[in-house]
Coordinates of C-alpha atoms and ligand atoms in Angstrom, one line a residue:
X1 CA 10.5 -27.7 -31.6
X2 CA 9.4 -24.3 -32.8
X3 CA 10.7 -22.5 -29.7
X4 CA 14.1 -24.4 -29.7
X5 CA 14.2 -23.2 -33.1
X6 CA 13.7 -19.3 -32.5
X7 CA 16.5 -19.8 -29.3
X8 CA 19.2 -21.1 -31.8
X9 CA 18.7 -18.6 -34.2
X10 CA 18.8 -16.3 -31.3
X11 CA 22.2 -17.6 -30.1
X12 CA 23.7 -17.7 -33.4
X13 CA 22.4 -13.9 -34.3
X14 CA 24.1 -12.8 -30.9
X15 CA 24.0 -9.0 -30.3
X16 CA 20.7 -9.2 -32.7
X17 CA 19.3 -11.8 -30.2
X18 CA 20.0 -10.2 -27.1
X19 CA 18.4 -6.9 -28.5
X20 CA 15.4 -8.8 -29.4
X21 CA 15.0 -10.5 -25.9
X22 CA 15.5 -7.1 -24.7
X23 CA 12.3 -6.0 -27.0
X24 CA 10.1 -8.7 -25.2
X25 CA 10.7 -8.2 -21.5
X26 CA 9.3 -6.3 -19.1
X27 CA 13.0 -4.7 -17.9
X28 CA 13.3 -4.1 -21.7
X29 CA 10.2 -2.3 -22.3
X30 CA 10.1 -0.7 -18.7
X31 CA 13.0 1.4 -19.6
X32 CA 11.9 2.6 -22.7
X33 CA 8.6 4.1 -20.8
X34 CA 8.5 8.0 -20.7
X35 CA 5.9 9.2 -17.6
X36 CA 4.2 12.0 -18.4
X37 CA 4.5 15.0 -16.2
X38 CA 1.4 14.7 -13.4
X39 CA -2.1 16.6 -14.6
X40 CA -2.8 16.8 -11.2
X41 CA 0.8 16.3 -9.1
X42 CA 1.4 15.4 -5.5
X43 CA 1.9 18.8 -3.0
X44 CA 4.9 19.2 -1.4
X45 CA 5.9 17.1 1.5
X46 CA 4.8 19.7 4.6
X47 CA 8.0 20.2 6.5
X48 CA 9.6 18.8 9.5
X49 CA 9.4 15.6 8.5
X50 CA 12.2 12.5 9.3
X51 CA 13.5 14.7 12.1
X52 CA 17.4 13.8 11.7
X53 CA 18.3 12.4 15.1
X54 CA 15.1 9.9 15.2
X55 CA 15.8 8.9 11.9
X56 CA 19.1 8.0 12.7
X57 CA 18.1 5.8 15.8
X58 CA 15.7 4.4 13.4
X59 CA 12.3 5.7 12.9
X60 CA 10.9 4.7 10.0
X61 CA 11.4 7.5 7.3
X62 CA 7.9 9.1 5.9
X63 CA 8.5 8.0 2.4
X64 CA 9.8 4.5 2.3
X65 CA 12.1 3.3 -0.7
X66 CA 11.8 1.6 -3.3
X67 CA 13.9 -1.2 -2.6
X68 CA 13.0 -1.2 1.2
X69 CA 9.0 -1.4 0.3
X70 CA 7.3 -4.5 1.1
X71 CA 5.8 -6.9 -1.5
X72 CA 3.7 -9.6 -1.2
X73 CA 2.9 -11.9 -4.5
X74 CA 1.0 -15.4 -4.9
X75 CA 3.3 -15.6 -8.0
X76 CA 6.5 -17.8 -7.6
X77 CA 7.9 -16.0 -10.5
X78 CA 7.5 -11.9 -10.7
X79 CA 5.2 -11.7 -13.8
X80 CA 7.1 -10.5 -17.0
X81 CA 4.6 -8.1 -18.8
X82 CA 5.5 -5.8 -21.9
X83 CA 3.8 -2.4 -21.7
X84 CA 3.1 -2.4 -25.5
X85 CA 1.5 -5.6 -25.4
X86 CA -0.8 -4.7 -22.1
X87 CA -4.6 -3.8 -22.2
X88 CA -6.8 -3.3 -19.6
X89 CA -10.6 -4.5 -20.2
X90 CA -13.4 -3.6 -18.0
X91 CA -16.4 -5.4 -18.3
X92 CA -19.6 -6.8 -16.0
X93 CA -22.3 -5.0 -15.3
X94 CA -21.4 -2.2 -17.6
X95 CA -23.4 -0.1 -20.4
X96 CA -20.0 -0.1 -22.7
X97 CA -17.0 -2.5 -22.2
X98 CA -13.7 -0.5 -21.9
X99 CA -10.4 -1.7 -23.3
X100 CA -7.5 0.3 -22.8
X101 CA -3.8 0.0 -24.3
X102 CA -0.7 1.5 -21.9
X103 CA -0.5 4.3 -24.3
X104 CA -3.9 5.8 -24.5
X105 CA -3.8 5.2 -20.3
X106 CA -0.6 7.3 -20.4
X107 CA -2.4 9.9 -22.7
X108 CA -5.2 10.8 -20.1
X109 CA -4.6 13.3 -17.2
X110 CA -2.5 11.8 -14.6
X111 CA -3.2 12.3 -11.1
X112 CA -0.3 12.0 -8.2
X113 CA -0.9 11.0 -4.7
X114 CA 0.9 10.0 -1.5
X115 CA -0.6 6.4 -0.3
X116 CA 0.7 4.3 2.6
X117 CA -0.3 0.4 1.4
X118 CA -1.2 -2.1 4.6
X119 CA -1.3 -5.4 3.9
X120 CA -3.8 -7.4 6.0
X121 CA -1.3 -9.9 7.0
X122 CA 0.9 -7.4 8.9
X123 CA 1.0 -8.2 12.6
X124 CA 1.1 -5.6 15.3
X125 CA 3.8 -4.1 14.9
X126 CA 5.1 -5.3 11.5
X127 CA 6.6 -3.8 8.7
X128 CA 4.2 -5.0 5.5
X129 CA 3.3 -0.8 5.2
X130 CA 4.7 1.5 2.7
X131 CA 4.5 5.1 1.9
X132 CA 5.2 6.1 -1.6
X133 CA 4.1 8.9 -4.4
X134 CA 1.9 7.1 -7.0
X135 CA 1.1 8.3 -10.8
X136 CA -2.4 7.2 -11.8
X137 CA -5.7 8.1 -13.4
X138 CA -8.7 7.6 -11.0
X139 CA -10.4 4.3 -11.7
X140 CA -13.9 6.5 -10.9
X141 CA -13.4 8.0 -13.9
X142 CA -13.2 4.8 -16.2
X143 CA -16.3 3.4 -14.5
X144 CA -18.1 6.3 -15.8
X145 CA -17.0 6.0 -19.2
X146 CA -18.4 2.0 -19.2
X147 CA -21.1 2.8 -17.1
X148 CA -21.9 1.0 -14.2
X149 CA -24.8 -0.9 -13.7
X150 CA -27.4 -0.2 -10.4
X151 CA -27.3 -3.6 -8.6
X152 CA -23.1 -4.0 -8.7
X153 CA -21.2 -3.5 -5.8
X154 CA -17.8 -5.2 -6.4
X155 CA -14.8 -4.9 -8.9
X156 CA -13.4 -8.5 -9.8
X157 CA -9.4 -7.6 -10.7
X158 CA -7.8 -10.3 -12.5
X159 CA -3.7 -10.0 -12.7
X160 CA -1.3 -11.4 -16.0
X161 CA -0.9 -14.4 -13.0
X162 CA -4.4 -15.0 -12.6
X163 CA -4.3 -13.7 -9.0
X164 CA -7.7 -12.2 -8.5
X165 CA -9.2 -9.4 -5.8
X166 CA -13.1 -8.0 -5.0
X167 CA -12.7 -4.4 -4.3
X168 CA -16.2 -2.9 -3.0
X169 CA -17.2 -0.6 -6.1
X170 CA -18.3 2.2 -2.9
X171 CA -14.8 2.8 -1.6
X172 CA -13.4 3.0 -5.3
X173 CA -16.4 5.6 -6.5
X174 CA -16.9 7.8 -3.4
X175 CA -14.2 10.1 -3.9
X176 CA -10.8 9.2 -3.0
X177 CA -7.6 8.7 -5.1
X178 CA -8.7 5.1 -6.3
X179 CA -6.0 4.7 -9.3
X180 CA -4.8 3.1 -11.7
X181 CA -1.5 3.3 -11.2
X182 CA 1.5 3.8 -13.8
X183 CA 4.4 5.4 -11.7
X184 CA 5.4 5.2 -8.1
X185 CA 8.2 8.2 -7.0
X186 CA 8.7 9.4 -10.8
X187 CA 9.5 5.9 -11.9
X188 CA 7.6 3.4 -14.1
X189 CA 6.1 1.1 -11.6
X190 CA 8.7 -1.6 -10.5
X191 CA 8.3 -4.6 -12.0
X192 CA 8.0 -6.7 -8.8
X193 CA 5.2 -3.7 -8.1
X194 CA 3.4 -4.5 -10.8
X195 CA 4.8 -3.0 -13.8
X196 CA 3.7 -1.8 -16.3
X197 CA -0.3 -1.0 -14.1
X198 CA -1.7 -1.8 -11.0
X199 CA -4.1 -0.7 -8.8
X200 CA -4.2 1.3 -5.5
X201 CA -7.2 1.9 -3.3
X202 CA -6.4 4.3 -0.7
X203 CA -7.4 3.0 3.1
X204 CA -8.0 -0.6 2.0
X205 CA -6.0 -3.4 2.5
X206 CA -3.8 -4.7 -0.4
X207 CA -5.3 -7.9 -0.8
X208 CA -8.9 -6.1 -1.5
X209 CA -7.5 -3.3 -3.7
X210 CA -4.0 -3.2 -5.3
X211 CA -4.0 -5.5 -7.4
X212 CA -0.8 -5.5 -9.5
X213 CA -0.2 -6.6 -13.2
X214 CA -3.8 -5.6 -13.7
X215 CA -5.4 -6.9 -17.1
X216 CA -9.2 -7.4 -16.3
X217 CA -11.7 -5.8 -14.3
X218 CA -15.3 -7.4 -14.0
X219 CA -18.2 -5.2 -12.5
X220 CA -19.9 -7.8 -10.5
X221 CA -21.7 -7.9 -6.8
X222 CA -19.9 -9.8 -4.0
X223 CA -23.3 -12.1 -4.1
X224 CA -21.7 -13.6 -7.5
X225 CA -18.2 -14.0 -7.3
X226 CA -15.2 -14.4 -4.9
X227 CA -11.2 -13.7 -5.1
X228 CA -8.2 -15.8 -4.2
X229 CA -8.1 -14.7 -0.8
X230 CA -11.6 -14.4 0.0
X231 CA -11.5 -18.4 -1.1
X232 CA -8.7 -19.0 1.9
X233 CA -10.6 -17.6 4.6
X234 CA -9.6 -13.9 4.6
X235 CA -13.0 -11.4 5.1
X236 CA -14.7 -9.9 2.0
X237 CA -13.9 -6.4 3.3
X238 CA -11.0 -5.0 4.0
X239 CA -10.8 -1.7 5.2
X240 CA -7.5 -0.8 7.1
X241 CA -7.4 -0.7 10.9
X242 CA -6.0 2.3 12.9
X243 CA -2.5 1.2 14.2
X244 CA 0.2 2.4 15.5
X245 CA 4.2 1.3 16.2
X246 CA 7.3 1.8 17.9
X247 CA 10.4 2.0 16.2
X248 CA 12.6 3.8 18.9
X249 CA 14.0 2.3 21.0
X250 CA 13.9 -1.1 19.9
X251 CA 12.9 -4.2 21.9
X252 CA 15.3 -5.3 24.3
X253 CA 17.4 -2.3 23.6
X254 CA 19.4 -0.8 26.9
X255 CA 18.8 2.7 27.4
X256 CA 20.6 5.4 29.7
X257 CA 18.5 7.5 32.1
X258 CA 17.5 10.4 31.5
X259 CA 15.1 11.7 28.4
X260 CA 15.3 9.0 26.3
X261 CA 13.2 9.3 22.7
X262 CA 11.0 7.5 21.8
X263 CA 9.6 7.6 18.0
X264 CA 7.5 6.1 15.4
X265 CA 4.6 5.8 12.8
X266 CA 0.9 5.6 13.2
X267 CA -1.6 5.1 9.9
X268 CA -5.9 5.1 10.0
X269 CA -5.4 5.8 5.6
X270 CA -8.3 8.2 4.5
X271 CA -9.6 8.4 8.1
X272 CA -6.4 10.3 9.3
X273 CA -4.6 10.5 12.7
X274 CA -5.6 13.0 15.0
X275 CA -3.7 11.9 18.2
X276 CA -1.0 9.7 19.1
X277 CA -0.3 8.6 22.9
X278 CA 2.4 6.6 24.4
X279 CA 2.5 5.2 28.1
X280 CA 5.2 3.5 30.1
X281 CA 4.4 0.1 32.4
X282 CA 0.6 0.8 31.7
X283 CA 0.9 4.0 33.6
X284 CA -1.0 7.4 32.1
X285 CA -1.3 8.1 28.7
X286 CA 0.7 10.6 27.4
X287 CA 0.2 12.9 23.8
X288 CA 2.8 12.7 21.9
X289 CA 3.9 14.8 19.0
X290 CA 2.2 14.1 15.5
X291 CA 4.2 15.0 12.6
X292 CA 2.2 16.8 9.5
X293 CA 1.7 14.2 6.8
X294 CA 1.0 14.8 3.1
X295 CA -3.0 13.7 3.6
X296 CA -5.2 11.1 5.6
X297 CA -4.2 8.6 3.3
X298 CA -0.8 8.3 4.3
X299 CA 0.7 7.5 7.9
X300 CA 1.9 10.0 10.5
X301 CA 5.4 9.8 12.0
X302 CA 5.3 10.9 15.9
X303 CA 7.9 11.5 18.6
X304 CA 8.1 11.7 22.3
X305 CA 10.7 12.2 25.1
X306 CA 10.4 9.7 27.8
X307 CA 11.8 10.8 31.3
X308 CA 13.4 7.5 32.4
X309 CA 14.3 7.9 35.7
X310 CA 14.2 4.2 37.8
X311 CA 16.6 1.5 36.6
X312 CA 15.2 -1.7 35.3
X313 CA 12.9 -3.3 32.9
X314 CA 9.9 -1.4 31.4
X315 CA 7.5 -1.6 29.0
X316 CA 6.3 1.5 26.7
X317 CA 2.8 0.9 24.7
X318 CA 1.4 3.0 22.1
X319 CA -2.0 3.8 20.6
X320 CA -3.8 5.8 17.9
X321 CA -6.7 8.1 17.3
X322 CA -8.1 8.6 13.7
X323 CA -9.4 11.7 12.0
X324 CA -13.2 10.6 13.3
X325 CA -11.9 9.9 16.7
X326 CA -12.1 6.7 17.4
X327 CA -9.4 5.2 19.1
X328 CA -7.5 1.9 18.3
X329 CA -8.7 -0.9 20.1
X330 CA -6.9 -2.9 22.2
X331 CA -8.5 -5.9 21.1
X332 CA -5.7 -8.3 20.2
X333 CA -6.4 -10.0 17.1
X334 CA -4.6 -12.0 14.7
X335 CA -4.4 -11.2 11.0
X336 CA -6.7 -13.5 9.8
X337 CA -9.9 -12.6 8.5
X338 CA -9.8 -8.9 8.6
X339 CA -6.3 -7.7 9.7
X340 CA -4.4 -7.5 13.4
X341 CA -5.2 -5.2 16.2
X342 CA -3.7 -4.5 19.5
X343 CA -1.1 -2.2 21.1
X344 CA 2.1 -2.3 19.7
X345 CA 4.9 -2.1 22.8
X346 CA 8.4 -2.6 23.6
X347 CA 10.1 -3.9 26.4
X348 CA 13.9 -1.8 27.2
X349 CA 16.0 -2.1 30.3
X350 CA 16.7 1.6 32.0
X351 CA 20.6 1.5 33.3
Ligands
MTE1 N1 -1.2 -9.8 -8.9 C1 -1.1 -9.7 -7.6 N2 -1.5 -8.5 -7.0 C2 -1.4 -8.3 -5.7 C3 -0.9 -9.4 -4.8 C4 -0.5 -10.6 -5.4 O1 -0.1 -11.5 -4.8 N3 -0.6 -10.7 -6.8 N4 -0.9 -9.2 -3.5 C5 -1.7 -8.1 -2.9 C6 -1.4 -7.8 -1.5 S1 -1.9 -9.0 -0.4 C7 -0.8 -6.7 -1.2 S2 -0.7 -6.2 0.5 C8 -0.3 -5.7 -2.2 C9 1.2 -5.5 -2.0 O2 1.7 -4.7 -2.9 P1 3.3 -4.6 -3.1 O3 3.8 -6.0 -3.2 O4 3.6 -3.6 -4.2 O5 3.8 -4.0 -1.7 O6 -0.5 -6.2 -3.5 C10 -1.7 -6.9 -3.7 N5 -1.8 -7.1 -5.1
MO2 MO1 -1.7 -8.1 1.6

């Protein structure tokens, strides 16, 4: 009765109404969200990257966009948060319980990385990865100012949604660009991204780390408490496997003889690629060429030029070395528990 109430006198106020929906939505207060500059910003892409003619046949390009980046949400219905209404509490096994409004996270030095994000359900050769240039502050650095515990091991993050993750407290404290994320490529975070914060854990799958429209975080140990997909069957860790894809030629394509290229991405995030090889019909591996990439926590794009010389069907495999060198396995495995593994190939027909 009440709410029918407050949408009539909405209607009848008109422009007054509108402005006031405007108010309490998440597109409304996105755009009135000012990022500050980076304390700590992102280098400069290294160059020869997205080489122009592989592009065009369709290698992936090194940063993906915005509107081309995968998402994956439990959530029927993207979640519809207001920045000035968010908080942020961390609590658990912690000396001091943290809470934290959007602008007092906005007010702390901002760090700016390139990530690529893997989800665990990607099959070989699948497109749930995405590069982009995140704005954060490092979630090491607000476990230090609650305290952690000795005895936890896990971070419990609990979305506006009620989705839930278990991100081992090691990966997030050792070092790496674990953030709480504000901003991805000089924009608020999208909403369907998680606007207006989210998380992103360098080298771990999503479903274990990025959890987006992040409210609560609970210090825990994996002994006490589990997540929603660690309840469906998927493995309590999830670091990310070393893969590799094709993207030139596609499968099935028809290609002339002649040097025909070949082209596409490799990832191993916060191990690195150190090598990439290609062969044809199982035949000798052969290097190809690794482009630079902004760190180890982003994938590589590589290239190579196959001599196709006999007509006919083939097949052309690829696999990656990390920054340890250790190289993919060719174990096939499905997605399910801990992510898919394998060599990616395509088949093309030489005319
Ligand atoms: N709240 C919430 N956070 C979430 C998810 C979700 O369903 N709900 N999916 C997770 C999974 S499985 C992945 S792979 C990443 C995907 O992030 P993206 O949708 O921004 O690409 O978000 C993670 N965070
Ligand atoms: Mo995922």
């Amino acid at each position: 009765m009440l709410l029918g109430g407050a949408a009539a006198a909405g209607l009848a106020t008109g422009g007054a109404g509108q402005a006031l929906v405007a108010v309490r939505s998440a597109e409304g207060s996105r755009s009135r969200v000012v990022l500050p500059a980076p304390a700590d910003p992102a280098p400069p892409l290294p160059a020869g990257l997205d080489p122009a003619d592989a592009v065009a046949s369709g290698l992936t390009t090194y940063a993906t966009r915005t509107a081309d980046f995968y998402r994956i949400d439990t959530a029927l219905i993207v979640p519809d948060v207001v920045a000035e209404d968010w908080s942020l509490r961390i609590h658990g096994d912690v000396e001091r319980e943290v809470v934290l409004g959007f602008d007092e996270l906005l007010a702390k030095p901002l760090r700016e990385r390139w990530i690529t994000l893997t989800c665990v359900s990607n099959e070989v050769g699948g497109s749930y990865v995405g590069t982009a240039r995140w704005l954060g502050y490092p979630l090491a650095d607000l476990l230090e100012e609650a305290g952690v515990r000795a005895g936890a091991d896990m971070l419990l993050a609990t979305s506006v949604d009620g989705f839930t993750l278990s991100a081992p407290l090691a990966e997030v404290t050792d070092g790496r660009d674990a953030l709480l994320v504000v901003g991805m490529d000089g924009e608020p975070l999208p909403r369907e991204h998680g606007f207006p914060v989210r998380m992103v854990v360098p080298g771990l799958y999503g479903y274990v780390s990025a959890c987006k429209w992040v409210t609560d975080i609970e210090v825990t140990r994996f002994a006490e408490k589990t997540a929603y997909w660690t309840d469906r069957g998927w493995a309590e860790r999830g670091p990310i496997k070393t893969a590799s894809r094709i993207d030139v030629p596609r499968s099935f394509a028809k290609v002339r003889a002649g040097a025909v290229p070949v082209a596409g991405v490799a990832w191993a995030q916060h191990r690195g690629i150190s090598r990439v090889e290609v062969r044809v019909d199982e035949g000798e591996w052969q290097q190809a060429r690794v482009l630079p990439s902004a760190s180890s926590d982003t994938w590589c794009q590589w290239v190579w030029e196959w001599n196709a010389a006999e007509a006919g069907n083939h097949s052309l495999q690829v696999r990656a070395t990390d920054g340890t060198g250790a190289v993919q396995t060719e174990v096939v495995a499905a997605p399910i528990p801990d992510g898919s593994s394998g060599y990616d190939s395509v088949s093309v027909t030489v005319v």
